[in-house]
CSV table of C-alpha atoms in Angstrom, one decimal:
chain,number,residue,atom,x,y,z
S,1,UNK,CA,169.2,175.8,130.4
S,2,UNK,CA,169.9,177.2,133.8
S,3,UNK,CA,170.7,175.0,136.8
S,4,UNK,CA,167.1,175.4,138.0
S,5,UNK,CA,165.6,174.5,134.6
S,6,UNK,CA,167.9,171.4,134.4
S,7,UNK,CA,166.8,170.3,137.9
S,8,UNK,CA,163.1,170.8,137.0
S,9,UNK,CA,163.6,168.7,133.8
S,10,UNK,CA,165.5,166.0,135.8
S,11,UNK,CA,162.6,165.8,138.2
S,12,UNK,CA,160.0,165.5,135.4
S,13,UNK,CA,162.0,162.9,133.5
S,14,UNK,CA,162.8,160.8,136.6
S,15,UNK,CA,159.1,160.7,137.7
S,16,UNK,CA,157.5,160.4,134.3
S,17,UNK,CA,156.9,156.6,134.5
S,18,UNK,CA,156.2,156.8,138.2
S,19,UNK,CA,153.2,159.1,137.8
S,20,UNK,CA,152.0,157.2,134.7
S,21,UNK,CA,152.1,153.8,136.6
S,22,UNK,CA,151.0,154.8,140.1
S,23,UNK,CA,148.7,157.7,139.1
S,24,UNK,CA,148.8,161.2,140.3
S,25,UNK,CA,146.9,160.6,143.6
S,26,UNK,CA,148.9,157.4,144.2
S,27,UNK,CA,152.3,159.1,143.8
S,28,UNK,CA,153.6,160.4,147.1
S,29,UNK,CA,156.3,163.0,147.8
S,30,UNK,CA,158.5,160.3,149.2
S,31,UNK,CA,158.0,158.4,145.9
S,32,UNK,CA,159.2,161.5,144.1
S,33,UNK,CA,162.2,162.0,146.3
S,34,UNK,CA,163.1,158.2,146.0
S,35,UNK,CA,162.9,158.4,142.2
S,36,UNK,CA,165.0,161.5,141.9
S,37,UNK,CA,167.4,161.2,144.9
S,38,UNK,CA,166.5,164.8,145.8
S,39,UNK,CA,165.2,166.1,149.1
S,40,UNK,CA,161.7,167.4,149.7
S,41,UNK,CA,163.2,170.9,149.8
S,42,UNK,CA,164.7,170.5,146.3
S,43,UNK,CA,161.4,169.3,144.9
S,44,UNK,CA,159.4,172.2,146.4
S,45,UNK,CA,162.3,174.6,145.6
S,46,UNK,CA,161.6,173.9,141.9
S,47,UNK,CA,157.8,173.3,141.9
S,48,UNK,CA,155.1,175.1,143.8
S,49,UNK,CA,153.4,171.8,144.9
S,50,UNK,CA,152.8,168.2,143.8
S,51,UNK,CA,150.0,169.3,141.5
S,52,UNK,CA,152.5,171.3,139.4
S,53,UNK,CA,154.8,168.3,139.2
S,54,UNK,CA,151.9,166.2,138.1
S,55,UNK,CA,150.9,168.6,135.4
S,56,UNK,CA,154.4,169.0,134.1
S,57,UNK,CA,155.0,165.2,134.1
S,58,UNK,CA,151.7,164.7,132.2
S,59,UNK,CA,152.7,167.3,129.6
S,60,UNK,CA,156.1,165.7,129.2
S,61,UNK,CA,154.6,162.2,128.8
S,62,UNK,CA,152.1,163.5,126.3
S,63,UNK,CA,154.7,165.4,124.2
S,64,UNK,CA,157.0,162.3,124.2
S,65,UNK,CA,154.2,160.2,122.8
S,66,UNK,CA,153.1,162.8,120.2
S,67,UNK,CA,156.7,163.4,119.1
S,68,UNK,CA,157.3,159.6,118.7
S,69,UNK,CA,154.6,159.1,116.2
S,70,UNK,CA,154.8,162.4,114.4
S,71,UNK,CA,158.5,161.6,113.7
S,72,UNK,CA,157.4,158.5,111.7
S,73,UNK,CA,155.7,160.7,109.1
S,74,UNK,CA,157.2,162.5,106.1
S,75,UNK,CA,155.9,164.8,103.4
S,76,UNK,CA,156.5,162.2,100.6
S,77,UNK,CA,153.9,159.8,102.0
S,78,UNK,CA,150.5,159.5,100.6
S,79,UNK,CA,147.6,160.2,102.9
S,80,UNK,CA,146.9,156.5,103.3
S,81,UNK,CA,150.6,155.9,104.1
S,82,UNK,CA,150.5,158.6,106.8
S,83,UNK,CA,147.4,157.2,108.4
S,84,UNK,CA,148.7,153.6,108.4
S,85,UNK,CA,152.0,154.7,109.7
S,86,UNK,CA,150.3,156.3,112.8
S,87,UNK,CA,148.3,153.1,113.3
S,88,UNK,CA,151.4,150.9,112.8
S,89,UNK,CA,153.2,153.0,115.5
S,90,UNK,CA,150.7,151.7,118.1
S,91,UNK,CA,151.1,148.2,116.8
S,92,UNK,CA,154.9,148.3,117.0
S,93,UNK,CA,155.3,150.2,120.3
S,94,UNK,CA,152.5,148.8,122.5
S,95,UNK,CA,154.9,146.7,124.6
S,96,UNK,CA,157.2,149.7,125.4
S,97,UNK,CA,154.3,152.0,126.1
S,98,UNK,CA,152.5,149.4,128.3
S,99,UNK,CA,155.8,148.9,130.2
S,100,UNK,CA,155.8,152.7,130.9
S,101,UNK,CA,152.3,152.4,132.4
S,102,UNK,CA,150.2,152.8,129.2
S,103,UNK,CA,148.8,155.8,127.5
S,104,UNK,CA,149.3,159.0,129.6
S,105,UNK,CA,146.2,160.5,128.0
S,106,UNK,CA,144.0,157.6,129.0
S,107,UNK,CA,145.5,157.2,132.5
S,108,UNK,CA,145.2,160.9,133.3
S,109,UNK,CA,141.8,161.3,131.8
S,110,UNK,CA,140.3,158.6,134.0
S,111,UNK,CA,142.0,159.7,137.1
S,112,UNK,CA,141.4,163.4,136.7
S,113,UNK,CA,137.8,163.3,135.4
S,114,UNK,CA,136.1,164.2,138.7
S,115,UNK,CA,139.0,165.0,141.0
S,116,UNK,CA,141.6,167.1,139.3
S,117,UNK,CA,140.2,169.7,137.0
S,118,UNK,CA,143.6,171.3,136.4
S,119,UNK,CA,144.7,168.0,134.8
S,120,UNK,CA,141.5,167.2,133.1
S,121,UNK,CA,141.7,170.5,131.2
S,122,UNK,CA,145.3,169.6,129.9
S,123,UNK,CA,144.1,166.2,128.8
S,124,UNK,CA,141.1,167.7,126.9
S,125,UNK,CA,143.5,170.1,125.1
S,126,UNK,CA,145.8,167.2,124.1
S,127,UNK,CA,142.9,165.1,122.8
S,128,UNK,CA,141.8,168.1,120.8
S,129,UNK,CA,145.4,168.6,119.4
S,130,UNK,CA,145.5,164.9,118.6
S,131,UNK,CA,142.2,165.1,116.7
S,132,UNK,CA,143.4,168.1,114.9
S,133,UNK,CA,146.5,166.2,113.7
S,134,UNK,CA,144.3,163.4,112.2
S,135,UNK,CA,142.0,166.1,110.8
S,136,UNK,CA,144.9,168.0,109.1
S,137,UNK,CA,146.1,164.8,107.4
S,138,UNK,CA,142.6,164.0,106.2
S,139,UNK,CA,141.9,167.5,105.0
S,140,UNK,CA,145.2,167.6,103.1
S,141,UNK,CA,144.3,164.3,101.6
S,142,UNK,CA,141.1,165.9,100.2
S,143,UNK,CA,143.2,168.6,98.5
S,144,UNK,CA,145.4,165.9,97.0
S,145,UNK,CA,142.4,164.1,95.7
S,146,UNK,CA,143.2,161.0,97.9
S,147,UNK,CA,140.3,161.3,100.4
S,148,UNK,CA,136.6,161.5,99.7
S,149,UNK,CA,135.7,165.2,99.9
S,150,UNK,CA,132.3,164.8,101.6
S,151,UNK,CA,133.6,163.0,104.7
S,152,UNK,CA,133.6,164.8,108.0
S,153,UNK,CA,137.3,164.7,108.9
S,154,UNK,CA,136.9,165.8,112.5
S,155,UNK,CA,134.3,163.1,113.2
S,156,UNK,CA,136.6,160.4,111.9
S,157,UNK,CA,139.5,161.9,113.9
S,158,UNK,CA,137.6,161.5,117.2
S,159,UNK,CA,136.4,158.1,116.1
S,160,UNK,CA,140.0,156.9,115.6
S,161,UNK,CA,141.0,158.2,119.0
S,162,UNK,CA,138.1,156.5,120.6
S,163,UNK,CA,139.0,153.2,119.0
S,164,UNK,CA,142.7,153.5,119.9
S,165,UNK,CA,142.1,154.5,123.5
S,166,UNK,CA,139.4,151.9,123.9
S,167,UNK,CA,141.7,149.2,122.5
S,168,UNK,CA,144.5,150.4,124.9
S,169,UNK,CA,142.1,150.3,127.9
S,170,UNK,CA,140.9,146.8,127.2
S,171,UNK,CA,144.4,145.4,126.3
S,172,UNK,CA,146.1,147.0,129.4
S,173,UNK,CA,143.3,145.9,131.7
S,174,UNK,CA,143.1,142.3,130.4
S,175,UNK,CA,146.8,142.0,129.6
S,176,UNK,CA,146.0,141.0,126.0
S,177,UNK,CA,147.2,143.0,123.0
S,178,UNK,CA,144.5,141.5,120.8
S,179,UNK,CA,141.9,144.2,121.8
S,180,UNK,CA,144.2,147.0,120.7
S,181,UNK,CA,145.2,145.2,117.5
S,182,UNK,CA,141.5,144.6,116.7
S,183,UNK,CA,140.8,148.3,117.1
S,184,UNK,CA,143.7,149.2,114.8
S,185,UNK,CA,142.5,146.8,112.2
S,186,UNK,CA,139.1,148.4,112.4
S,187,UNK,CA,140.6,151.8,111.7
S,188,UNK,CA,142.5,150.5,108.7
S,189,UNK,CA,139.2,149.0,107.3
S,190,UNK,CA,137.5,152.4,107.9
S,191,UNK,CA,140.3,154.2,106.0
S,192,UNK,CA,140.2,151.8,103.1
S,193,UNK,CA,136.4,151.5,102.8
S,194,UNK,CA,135.1,154.9,103.8
S,195,UNK,CA,137.8,157.5,103.3
S,196,UNK,CA,140.2,156.6,100.4
S,197,UNK,CA,139.1,157.4,96.9
């Protein structure tokens, strides 16, 4: 990495929790300079504007979350084991993720919905990618004779995302992990009663 690339990465990493906790509108340039120890000139020497910083931070937070749970999977697992491993990831890491400000997809989607189309488009892409990951696991499960062939994998993928994100929203808002855990248990029941052969 060049010096400029290292500086950009440093800014992104140092402000990742800041943006996720305070929001993109609520994070000021002075917050960014405080978090990084850099001057305003250094920030704008590496990014065109605050919007670009916000976008790159969201992409960083999103990738970190995705990498975390994908790393839990391996090719030796059955389809059920893969699905339950992803669910268990949320059960085991809720405290760490909540301390970082919660789910970056959810936070950014809510904030960007009507005010920041450049961020909303990135969130939509990431939700689609996330659904495609679930979909691929389910479709592979069909070829391995582990998943009922007639099910609509994409429909279930988005249903799982809706349950997880809804559980996170309620748990974070009400400071009670039970809502997330109930949503995860519901997904497990769906897997065992509607999907697995």
